[in-house]
Coordinates of C-alpha atoms in Angstrom, one line a residue:
M1 CA 1.1 -45.9 58.5
K2 CA 1.7 -49.6 59.2
L3 CA -0.5 -51.9 57.1
P4 CA -2.0 -55.0 58.6
L5 CA -0.3 -58.3 57.8
F6 CA -3.4 -59.6 55.9
S7 CA -3.5 -56.5 53.8
L8 CA 0.2 -56.8 52.9
L9 CA -0.2 -60.4 51.9
L10 CA -3.3 -59.6 49.9
F11 CA -1.5 -56.8 48.0
G12 CA 1.5 -59.0 47.4
F13 CA -0.7 -61.7 45.9
T14 CA -2.5 -59.2 43.7
F15 CA 0.8 -57.5 42.7
F16 CA 2.2 -60.7 41.2
L17 CA -0.9 -62.3 39.7
F18 CA -3.2 -59.6 38.4
P19 CA -2.7 -56.9 35.7
L20 CA -1.5 -53.7 37.2
S21 CA -1.4 -50.4 35.3
A22 CA 1.5 -48.1 36.4
Q23 CA 0.9 -48.7 40.1
Q24 CA 2.6 -45.8 42.1
L25 CA 4.2 -47.5 45.0
D26 CA 5.1 -44.3 46.8
K27 CA 1.4 -43.4 47.0
L28 CA 0.2 -46.8 48.1
S29 CA -0.6 -45.8 51.7
S30 CA -3.2 -43.3 50.4
E31 CA -5.1 -45.9 48.5
E32 CA -8.2 -47.7 49.7
P33 CA -7.4 -51.4 50.5
I34 CA -10.4 -52.9 48.7
T35 CA -13.4 -51.3 46.9
F36 CA -16.2 -52.8 44.8
S37 CA -18.2 -50.9 42.3
G38 CA -20.0 -51.4 39.0
S39 CA -23.5 -51.6 37.5
L40 CA -26.4 -54.0 36.9
Y41 CA -28.8 -53.7 34.0
L42 CA -32.1 -55.6 33.4
S43 CA -34.0 -55.2 30.2
G44 CA -37.0 -56.6 28.3
S45 CA -38.4 -55.6 24.9
T46 CA -41.2 -56.5 22.5
Y47 CA -41.4 -56.4 18.7
H48 CA -44.5 -56.6 16.4
S49 CA -44.7 -56.3 12.7
F50 CA -48.0 -55.4 11.0
V51 CA -46.9 -56.8 7.7
P52 CA -47.3 -60.6 7.5
G53 CA -44.1 -62.5 7.0
S54 CA -41.8 -59.6 7.6
L55 CA -40.4 -60.2 11.1
R56 CA -37.0 -58.6 11.4
Q57 CA -36.2 -59.8 15.0
S58 CA -37.6 -61.9 17.8
P59 CA -41.0 -60.9 19.2
W60 CA -39.6 -61.1 22.8
Q61 CA -36.2 -60.3 24.1
Y62 CA -34.8 -60.0 27.6
G63 CA -31.4 -59.7 29.2
I64 CA -29.3 -59.2 32.4
T65 CA -25.9 -57.6 32.1
G66 CA -23.5 -56.6 34.8
S67 CA -20.1 -54.8 35.0
P68 CA -18.6 -55.3 38.5
V69 CA -15.2 -53.7 39.2
L70 CA -12.9 -54.9 42.0
T71 CA -10.2 -52.4 43.1
I72 CA -7.4 -53.5 45.3
Y73 CA -5.0 -50.8 46.4
G74 CA -5.7 -48.8 43.3
V75 CA -5.5 -51.8 41.0
T76 CA -8.6 -52.0 38.9
L77 CA -10.0 -55.5 37.9
P78 CA -13.0 -55.2 35.6
F79 CA -15.4 -58.0 35.0
S80 CA -18.5 -58.3 32.7
L81 CA -21.3 -60.8 32.5
S82 CA -24.5 -61.0 30.5
F83 CA -27.5 -63.3 30.0
V84 CA -29.4 -62.4 26.9
N85 CA -32.1 -64.6 25.3
Q86 CA -30.8 -67.7 27.1
Q87 CA -27.2 -66.9 26.0
F88 CA -24.7 -66.5 28.8
S89 CA -21.3 -64.8 28.5
F90 CA -18.6 -63.9 31.0
S91 CA -15.3 -62.0 30.7
Q92 CA -12.5 -61.4 33.2
P93 CA -9.2 -59.6 33.0
F94 CA -6.9 -62.6 33.7
N95 CA -6.3 -63.8 30.2
R96 CA -3.0 -61.9 30.1
Y97 CA -1.0 -60.9 33.2
G98 CA 1.1 -57.8 33.5
L99 CA 2.2 -55.2 36.0
S100 CA 4.0 -51.9 35.9
P101 CA 4.9 -50.8 39.4
A102 CA 6.4 -47.3 39.6
Y103 CA 8.3 -45.5 42.3
K104 CA 8.8 -41.8 41.6
W105 CA 10.6 -41.6 38.2
A106 CA 11.4 -45.3 37.9
R107 CA 8.9 -47.9 36.4
L108 CA 9.3 -51.6 36.0
H109 CA 7.3 -53.6 33.4
L110 CA 6.6 -57.3 33.8
G111 CA 4.4 -59.6 31.9
W112 CA 2.2 -58.4 29.0
R113 CA 3.0 -54.7 28.7
Y114 CA 3.3 -51.8 26.3
M115 CA 6.3 -49.5 25.7
S116 CA 7.1 -46.8 23.1
F117 CA 10.5 -45.5 22.0
S118 CA 9.7 -43.6 18.8
P119 CA 6.8 -43.5 16.2
L120 CA 9.2 -44.9 13.7
V121 CA 10.9 -47.6 15.9
L122 CA 8.7 -49.0 18.7
N123 CA 5.2 -47.6 19.0
G124 CA 2.9 -49.2 21.5
R125 CA 3.5 -52.9 20.6
E126 CA 2.4 -55.3 23.3
F127 CA 5.1 -57.7 24.4
L128 CA 5.5 -60.5 27.0
G129 CA 8.7 -60.0 29.0
A130 CA 10.4 -57.3 31.1
G131 CA 11.1 -53.7 30.7
L132 CA 12.6 -50.8 32.7
E133 CA 12.1 -47.0 32.3
L134 CA 14.0 -44.4 34.2
E135 CA 12.8 -40.8 33.7
P136 CA 14.3 -38.3 36.2
E137 CA 14.1 -34.7 35.1
G138 CA 16.0 -34.2 31.9
F139 CA 17.0 -37.8 31.3
R140 CA 15.2 -40.8 29.8
F141 CA 16.4 -44.4 29.8
G142 CA 14.5 -47.6 28.7
V143 CA 15.2 -51.2 28.0
L144 CA 13.1 -54.2 27.2
Y145 CA 13.4 -57.9 26.4
G146 CA 10.6 -60.4 25.6
T147 CA 8.4 -61.9 23.1
L148 CA 6.1 -60.2 20.6
Q149 CA 2.8 -61.5 19.5
N150 CA 3.5 -62.9 16.1
Y151 CA 0.2 -62.7 14.2
Y152 CA -1.1 -66.1 13.0
A153 CA -0.5 -66.5 9.3
Q154 CA -3.7 -67.2 7.3
R155 CA -3.7 -69.0 4.0
D156 CA -6.9 -69.1 1.9
T157 CA -6.9 -71.8 -0.8
A158 CA -9.6 -73.6 -2.8
V159 CA -8.1 -77.0 -1.7
F160 CA -7.4 -76.4 2.0
G161 CA -9.7 -73.6 2.7
T162 CA -8.9 -70.9 5.3
R163 CA -6.7 -72.0 8.2
L164 CA -4.9 -70.3 11.1
L165 CA -1.3 -71.5 11.3
D166 CA 1.3 -71.5 14.0
T167 CA 4.2 -69.1 13.7
Y168 CA 7.7 -68.8 15.0
K169 CA 8.2 -67.3 18.4
R170 CA 9.2 -63.7 17.8
R171 CA 11.8 -62.2 20.2
I172 CA 12.3 -58.5 20.9
L173 CA 15.2 -56.6 22.4
G174 CA 15.5 -52.8 22.6
G175 CA 16.7 -49.8 24.4
R176 CA 16.4 -46.0 24.4
I177 CA 18.4 -43.1 26.0
G178 CA 17.4 -39.5 25.8
F179 CA 18.3 -36.1 27.3
G180 CA 16.6 -32.8 27.7
T181 CA 13.2 -31.4 28.7
K182 CA 12.1 -28.6 26.2
N183 CA 15.0 -29.3 23.8
T184 CA 15.3 -33.1 23.6
I185 CA 17.3 -35.8 21.8
D186 CA 16.6 -39.5 22.0
L187 CA 18.4 -42.4 20.5
S188 CA 16.7 -45.8 20.3
V189 CA 17.6 -49.2 18.9
L190 CA 15.4 -52.3 18.4
K191 CA 16.0 -55.8 17.3
V192 CA 13.2 -58.3 16.5
W193 CA 13.8 -61.8 15.2
D194 CA 11.9 -65.1 14.8
D195 CA 13.3 -68.0 16.7
T196 CA 14.3 -70.7 14.3
T197 CA 15.6 -73.2 17.0
T198 CA 12.2 -74.9 16.8
A199 CA 11.1 -76.9 13.8
S200 CA 10.2 -75.1 10.6
V201 CA 6.6 -74.1 10.3
L202 CA 5.0 -76.1 7.5
L203 CA 1.9 -74.6 5.9
A204 CA -1.1 -76.4 4.5
D205 CA 0.2 -76.2 0.9
N206 CA 3.5 -77.8 1.8
T207 CA 5.4 -74.5 1.8
Y208 CA 7.2 -73.0 4.8
L209 CA 6.5 -69.9 6.8
L210 CA 9.6 -67.6 6.4
P211 CA 11.3 -66.5 9.7
E212 CA 12.1 -62.7 9.7
E213 CA 14.6 -60.6 11.4
N214 CA 14.8 -56.8 11.8
I215 CA 17.0 -54.2 13.4
V216 CA 16.1 -50.5 13.6
L217 CA 18.1 -47.5 14.8
G218 CA 16.1 -44.3 15.5
L219 CA 17.0 -40.6 16.3
D220 CA 14.4 -38.2 17.6
M221 CA 15.1 -34.5 18.3
Q222 CA 12.8 -31.6 19.3
F223 CA 14.0 -28.1 20.0
S224 CA 12.9 -24.5 19.8
L225 CA 14.7 -21.4 18.4
F226 CA 14.0 -17.8 19.6
R227 CA 10.8 -19.0 21.3
A228 CA 9.0 -18.8 18.0
I229 CA 10.3 -21.7 16.0
N230 CA 9.7 -25.3 16.9
L231 CA 11.6 -28.1 15.0
E232 CA 10.9 -31.8 15.1
I233 CA 13.3 -34.3 13.5
R234 CA 12.7 -38.0 13.4
Q235 CA 15.1 -40.3 11.5
A236 CA 15.3 -44.1 11.4
A237 CA 17.2 -46.7 9.5
S238 CA 16.3 -50.3 9.2
L239 CA 17.6 -53.6 8.0
H240 CA 15.0 -56.3 7.4
T241 CA 15.7 -59.9 6.4
G242 CA 12.7 -61.6 5.0
N243 CA 14.1 -65.2 5.4
R244 CA 16.6 -66.0 8.0
L245 CA 17.0 -69.5 6.6
M246 CA 18.3 -68.4 3.2
Q247 CA 22.0 -68.9 2.5
T248 CA 24.2 -66.0 3.7
L249 CA 26.1 -63.8 1.2
D250 CA 29.5 -64.8 -0.2
D251 CA 32.5 -63.1 1.4
A252 CA 34.2 -60.2 -0.4
E253 CA 37.9 -59.4 -0.3
P254 CA 39.1 -60.0 3.3
D255 CA 40.6 -56.6 3.9
S256 CA 38.0 -54.5 1.9
T257 CA 35.8 -51.9 3.5
I258 CA 32.7 -53.8 2.3
Q259 CA 33.8 -56.9 4.0
Q260 CA 34.5 -55.1 7.2
L261 CA 31.0 -53.5 7.1
Y262 CA 29.5 -56.9 6.3
N263 CA 31.3 -58.5 9.3
T264 CA 30.0 -55.8 11.6
L265 CA 26.4 -56.0 10.4
S266 CA 26.3 -59.8 10.3
S267 CA 27.1 -59.8 14.0
L268 CA 23.9 -58.0 14.5
I269 CA 21.5 -59.5 12.0
V270 CA 21.5 -62.4 9.5
L271 CA 22.5 -60.9 6.1
N272 CA 21.4 -62.7 2.9
A273 CA 19.7 -62.0 -0.4
S274 CA 16.4 -61.3 1.4
T275 CA 17.9 -58.4 3.4
R276 CA 16.8 -54.9 2.5
P277 CA 17.8 -51.6 4.0
G278 CA 15.5 -48.7 4.4
L279 CA 15.3 -45.1 5.7
A280 CA 12.4 -43.1 7.2
T281 CA 12.3 -39.4 7.8
H282 CA 9.8 -37.1 9.5
L283 CA 10.5 -33.4 9.6
N284 CA 8.2 -30.7 11.0
A285 CA 8.9 -26.9 11.5
N286 CA 6.4 -24.5 13.0
Y287 CA 6.7 -20.7 13.4
H288 CA 4.2 -18.8 15.6
N289 CA 3.7 -15.3 16.7
R290 CA 0.9 -13.1 17.9
F291 CA -0.7 -12.9 14.4
F292 CA -0.3 -16.3 12.7
T293 CA 1.2 -19.8 12.8
L294 CA 3.0 -21.3 9.8
G295 CA 3.9 -25.0 9.6
L296 CA 5.9 -27.0 7.1
G297 CA 6.2 -30.8 7.1
Y298 CA 8.1 -33.4 5.1
R299 CA 7.8 -37.2 5.4
R300 CA 9.7 -39.9 3.4
V301 CA 9.6 -43.6 4.0
D302 CA 11.6 -45.9 1.7
P303 CA 9.9 -48.9 0.0
Y304 CA 12.0 -51.3 2.1
Y305 CA 11.8 -49.6 5.4
R306 CA 10.4 -52.0 8.0
S307 CA 10.0 -52.0 11.8
L308 CA 8.5 -55.1 13.4
G309 CA 8.0 -52.9 16.5
M310 CA 5.0 -51.2 14.8
Y311 CA 1.6 -52.7 14.3
Y312 CA 1.4 -51.3 10.7
N313 CA 4.1 -50.1 8.3
T314 CA 3.2 -47.6 5.6
N315 CA 6.2 -47.3 3.2
D316 CA 7.1 -46.1 -0.3
Y317 CA 5.8 -42.6 -0.1
E318 CA 7.0 -39.0 0.1
H319 CA 4.8 -36.3 1.6
Y320 CA 5.1 -32.5 1.6
T321 CA 2.7 -30.3 3.7
A322 CA 2.2 -26.6 4.5
N323 CA -0.3 -25.1 6.8
L324 CA -1.2 -21.5 7.8
S325 CA -3.5 -20.4 10.6
F326 CA -4.4 -16.9 11.8
A327 CA -7.2 -14.9 13.5
L328 CA -9.1 -11.8 12.4
L329 CA -11.7 -9.5 13.9
K330 CA -10.3 -9.6 17.4
R331 CA -9.9 -13.4 17.2
Q332 CA -13.6 -13.9 16.5
L333 CA -12.7 -15.3 13.0
N334 CA -10.1 -18.2 12.9
I335 CA -8.8 -19.3 9.5
Q336 CA -6.8 -22.4 8.7
L337 CA -5.2 -23.2 5.3
S338 CA -3.5 -26.5 4.4
M339 CA -1.9 -27.9 1.3
G340 CA -0.2 -31.2 0.6
L341 CA 1.5 -33.2 -2.1
Q342 CA 2.2 -36.9 -1.8
R343 CA 3.7 -39.4 -4.2
N344 CA 4.8 -43.1 -4.1
N345 CA 7.1 -45.2 -6.3
L346 CA 10.2 -43.6 -4.8
F347 CA 12.5 -46.1 -6.5
N348 CA 10.6 -46.2 -9.8
L349 CA 9.8 -49.9 -9.5
R350 CA 6.0 -49.8 -9.6
A351 CA 3.9 -49.9 -12.8
Q352 CA 2.7 -46.4 -12.0
T353 CA 3.2 -43.5 -9.7
D354 CA 0.3 -42.1 -7.7
M355 CA 0.3 -38.4 -7.1
R356 CA -2.0 -37.0 -4.5
K357 CA -2.8 -33.3 -4.1
I358 CA -4.7 -32.1 -1.0
G359 CA -6.0 -28.6 -0.2
S360 CA -8.3 -27.5 2.6
L361 CA -9.7 -24.3 4.0
S362 CA -11.4 -24.0 7.4
L363 CA -13.2 -21.0 8.8
A364 CA -14.7 -20.6 12.3
Y365 CA -16.5 -17.5 13.5
T366 CA -17.9 -16.8 16.9
S367 CA -19.7 -13.6 17.9
P368 CA -20.2 -12.4 21.4
K369 CA -23.8 -11.7 20.5
G370 CA -24.5 -15.4 20.0
F371 CA -23.9 -15.9 16.2
Y372 CA -21.5 -18.7 15.1
A373 CA -20.5 -20.1 11.8
N374 CA -18.1 -22.9 10.6
A375 CA -17.1 -23.7 7.0
F376 CA -14.8 -26.3 5.6
Y377 CA -13.6 -27.2 2.1
N378 CA -11.3 -30.0 1.1
N379 CA -10.0 -30.9 -2.4
Y380 CA -8.3 -34.3 -2.7
Q381 CA -6.9 -35.2 -6.0
T382 CA -5.1 -38.5 -7.2
D383 CA -3.2 -38.8 -10.4
Q384 CA -1.1 -41.6 -11.9
S385 CA 2.0 -41.3 -14.1
A386 CA 4.1 -44.0 -15.7
G387 CA 6.8 -45.7 -13.6
Y388 CA 9.6 -48.1 -14.6
I389 CA 6.9 -50.0 -16.6
Q390 CA 5.3 -47.8 -19.1
V391 CA 1.5 -47.4 -18.6
V392 CA -0.8 -46.6 -21.6
D393 CA -3.0 -43.6 -21.3
T394 CA -6.2 -45.7 -21.2
L395 CA -5.1 -47.3 -17.9
R396 CA -4.2 -44.1 -16.2
L397 CA -6.2 -43.0 -13.2
A398 CA -7.1 -39.4 -12.3
L399 CA -9.7 -38.7 -9.5
V400 CA -10.9 -35.7 -7.6
N401 CA -12.8 -35.8 -4.3
E402 CA -14.3 -32.5 -3.1
T403 CA -16.0 -31.9 0.3
A404 CA -17.6 -28.7 1.5
T405 CA -19.6 -28.1 4.7
L406 CA -21.2 -25.0 6.2
N407 CA -23.1 -24.7 9.4
A408 CA -24.2 -21.6 11.2
G409 CA -26.6 -20.5 13.9
H410 CA -27.7 -17.9 16.4
N411 CA -28.3 -18.3 20.1
W412 CA -30.3 -15.8 22.1
K413 CA -32.2 -15.9 25.4
T414 CA -34.4 -14.0 27.8
D415 CA -35.1 -14.5 31.4
T416 CA -37.7 -17.2 30.6
R417 CA -36.7 -18.5 27.2
N418 CA -33.8 -19.9 25.2
H419 CA -33.7 -19.8 21.4
N420 CA -31.5 -21.5 18.8
L421 CA -31.8 -21.1 15.1
S422 CA -29.3 -23.1 12.9
F423 CA -28.8 -24.5 9.5
N424 CA -26.2 -26.7 7.7
I425 CA -25.2 -27.5 4.2
Y426 CA -23.0 -30.4 3.0
F427 CA -21.6 -31.2 -0.4
L428 CA -19.5 -34.2 -1.6
S429 CA -18.3 -34.9 -5.1
F430 CA -16.3 -37.7 -6.6
R431 CA -15.2 -37.3 -10.2
D432 CA -13.0 -39.2 -12.7
I433 CA -11.2 -36.5 -14.7
N434 CA -9.2 -38.8 -17.0
P435 CA -11.1 -38.6 -20.4
L436 CA -9.1 -41.5 -21.8
F437 CA -10.1 -44.1 -19.3
Y438 CA -11.9 -46.8 -21.3
I439 CA -14.1 -47.7 -18.4
P440 CA -14.8 -44.4 -16.6
L441 CA -15.6 -44.5 -12.9
S442 CA -19.1 -43.3 -12.2
P443 CA -19.2 -39.8 -10.7
Q444 CA -21.0 -39.4 -7.3
T445 CA -22.5 -36.2 -6.0
N446 CA -24.3 -35.7 -2.7
Y447 CA -26.1 -32.6 -1.5
S448 CA -27.7 -32.3 1.9
G449 CA -29.0 -29.5 4.1
G450 CA -31.1 -28.8 7.1
I451 CA -32.6 -26.0 9.2
S452 CA -33.8 -26.2 12.8
Y453 CA -35.3 -24.1 15.5
R454 CA -35.3 -24.9 19.2
L455 CA -37.2 -23.1 22.0
G456 CA -36.6 -23.7 25.7
L457 CA -39.3 -22.6 28.2
L458 CA -37.3 -22.4 31.4
P459 CA -40.1 -22.1 34.0
L460 CA -41.9 -25.2 32.5
H461 CA -38.7 -27.2 32.0
L462 CA -39.9 -27.8 28.4
D463 CA -37.9 -27.9 25.1
L464 CA -39.5 -27.8 21.7
G465 CA -37.8 -28.4 18.4
L466 CA -38.7 -28.2 14.7
S467 CA -36.3 -29.2 11.9
A468 CA -36.4 -29.8 8.2
N469 CA -33.9 -31.8 6.1
Y470 CA -33.1 -32.4 2.4
N471 CA -30.8 -34.9 0.8
L472 CA -29.9 -35.5 -2.9
L473 CA -27.7 -38.3 -4.2
I474 CA -26.8 -38.3 -7.9
N475 CA -24.8 -40.8 -10.0
D476 CA -25.0 -42.0 -13.6
L477 CA -27.8 -44.5 -13.0
N478 CA -29.9 -43.0 -10.2
R479 CA -31.2 -39.8 -8.6
Q480 CA -32.5 -40.3 -5.1
T481 CA -34.1 -37.5 -3.1
A482 CA -35.3 -37.4 0.5
A483 CA -36.9 -34.5 2.3
G484 CA -38.8 -34.2 5.5
I485 CA -39.5 -32.6 8.9
T486 CA -39.0 -33.6 12.5
L487 CA -40.9 -32.3 15.5
D488 CA -39.7 -33.1 19.0
F489 CA -40.2 -32.1 22.6
S490 CA -38.7 -32.9 26.0
K491 CA -40.1 -32.3 29.5
R492 CA -38.7 -32.7 33.0
L493 CA -41.1 -33.5 35.9
A494 CA -41.1 -34.2 39.6
D495 CA -38.2 -32.0 40.5
K496 CA -36.4 -33.0 37.3
N497 CA -36.3 -36.7 38.3
I498 CA -38.5 -37.7 35.4
S499 CA -37.7 -36.8 31.8
L500 CA -40.0 -37.4 28.8
N501 CA -38.9 -37.2 25.2
T502 CA -41.0 -37.6 22.1
S503 CA -40.2 -37.0 18.4
F504 CA -42.1 -37.5 15.1
T505 CA -40.4 -37.7 11.7
L506 CA -42.0 -37.5 8.2
N507 CA -39.9 -38.0 5.1
F508 CA -40.8 -37.9 1.5
N509 CA -38.7 -40.1 -0.8
Q510 CA -38.2 -39.8 -4.6
Y511 CA -36.4 -42.2 -6.9
N512 CA -35.5 -41.1 -10.4
G513 CA -38.1 -38.4 -10.4
I514 CA -40.9 -40.7 -9.3
S515 CA -42.4 -40.8 -5.8
D516 CA -41.0 -43.7 -3.7
G517 CA -43.5 -43.3 -0.8
L518 CA -43.4 -41.8 2.7
Y519 CA -41.5 -42.6 5.8
Y520 CA -43.0 -42.1 9.3
Q521 CA -41.3 -42.7 12.7
L522 CA -42.6 -41.9 16.2
N523 CA -40.2 -42.2 19.2
T524 CA -41.2 -42.0 22.8
N525 CA -38.8 -42.3 25.8
A526 CA -39.3 -41.8 29.5
T527 CA -36.6 -42.0 32.2
W528 CA -37.3 -42.0 36.0
A529 CA -34.2 -41.4 38.2
L530 CA -35.4 -43.0 41.5
S531 CA -32.1 -42.1 43.2
K532 CA -28.4 -41.7 42.3
Q533 CA -28.1 -45.4 42.1
H534 CA -31.5 -46.5 40.6
S535 CA -33.2 -45.6 37.4
I536 CA -36.0 -47.0 35.1
N537 CA -36.3 -46.3 31.4
F538 CA -39.1 -47.0 29.0
Y539 CA -39.2 -46.5 25.2
A540 CA -41.5 -47.2 22.2
V541 CA -40.8 -46.8 18.5
W542 CA -43.4 -46.9 15.7
L543 CA -42.1 -47.1 12.2
R544 CA -43.9 -47.1 8.9
R545 CA -42.2 -47.2 5.5
K546 CA -44.2 -48.0 2.4
P547 CA -42.0 -47.6 -0.7
Q548 CA -43.4 -47.8 -4.2
Q549 CA -40.2 -48.7 -6.1
T550 CA -37.3 -49.9 -4.0
L551 CA -37.4 -51.5 -0.6
Q552 CA -40.1 -53.7 0.9
E553 CA -42.8 -52.4 3.2
I554 CA -42.0 -52.0 6.9
H555 CA -44.6 -51.4 9.5
E556 CA -43.6 -52.3 13.0
L557 CA -43.7 -51.4 16.7
R558 CA -40.9 -51.8 19.2
S559 CA -41.1 -51.2 22.9
G560 CA -39.0 -52.0 26.0
I561 CA -38.3 -51.3 29.6
S562 CA -35.1 -51.4 31.6
Y563 CA -33.8 -51.0 35.1
A564 CA -30.3 -49.8 35.9
F565 CA -28.5 -50.1 39.3
S566 CA -25.1 -48.6 40.0
F567 CA -23.1 -49.3 43.1

């Protein structure tokens, strides 16, 4: 189909100026030239407090918000605007420009874009520049060059205060090549450096921001054996220079192997006393059959491993994991077991070594007769041992976190009624198990539970619900208890175009064994769907809380009405 000249010119203008997201050029003829959609929302609300001098918000509020969306040949341009309490705001998508046109298995990135090579090398960092990805079946190729957003440095001092500071322009260059579909191998390389051709960045305290440089090499492999074993191997090596302006290292003997290696590496990255090497390894192995699945994992990241192609680097840890899952009772009961061990201080340079032990158990049962149950238990333990610097026993840390949940229920129905009966139990415990800690951490224990019943009367389009809850929080100083009930109902009217919802909650509070008053809340909500595009909503909330020991009294009424239009 031949496109009109005006449409071609319009598309070309949009293509080069506005943000595009993976526009498929080979499917352009099937796209609508221009569409306009969105929503408009008008609202007003009131607030009244029955307690003198205790207003928590303005008595009157109003607002108009809109979210128009312009689409040009499949390119989405979202806008938003709002006018709330005489405050106007507007946002549009043209703060950063970028496009990613694609034709079959080829994709070009221009402007502000995202690319990923490996979780250990380049993982979704936004850059300004150009990139190319070629991914025909069984082959992957990618290359990019541009500028990374170098986060502003922030210095907080008593003399100069908190200031946002300029930084060096951070360059990025990288590439990836890979082969295979089910069994894959990918090799990636990334170089990131701060451009020092401009003047040095002087900080407020008369020190200089240090320019960095980083090069990372990554290897990713995934393959299966005998259709039952899946292996995943991710390995990366990095060199990171913390200060490119520092004097380079002295030369070794001219013909030595060390000098040859130094010459090779110095042609890729500035080497000096601030340069640190690091390795990172992620290994996963899974075995599965008809009866169970077994998984083993190992992760290690050296203290000095660094990739500036990642938003956040977690290093100096070693992590072992094992998990087992299987099903019983004709797959009605699913069981998952997991265990893990993690430590840091791999080079024994910290004052202490943190040891973390994690164990969890998960059960899920579903019966064809409507009964269901889920249970979960997690035990998270942290311990410290002495590192290169000896730590006395009174400064050691040993903590245990325990979490347990259980929820179960039963669904049953007749021709005219739906029933649901459910309950839940929750337990959380935090304990310091080191008896020699001279300032022991206060233990925390939380118990909570609830039970509810719901009845649906199908001919009347009416739902009724009754629930009860209980919560207990215990520590060394306080014991807080809250218990209550909630009654709610919902009704649909006028051929289900009008829905009414009402709920009432009553809670009894207790603080250190003494009554702390009652809590009441009544909610009412009504929605009228005039059509697929128009709807009106009304709500009202009455709240009364009169504590006897802790918080101040609250007695208030909120109400509001809104109109929504979608186009």
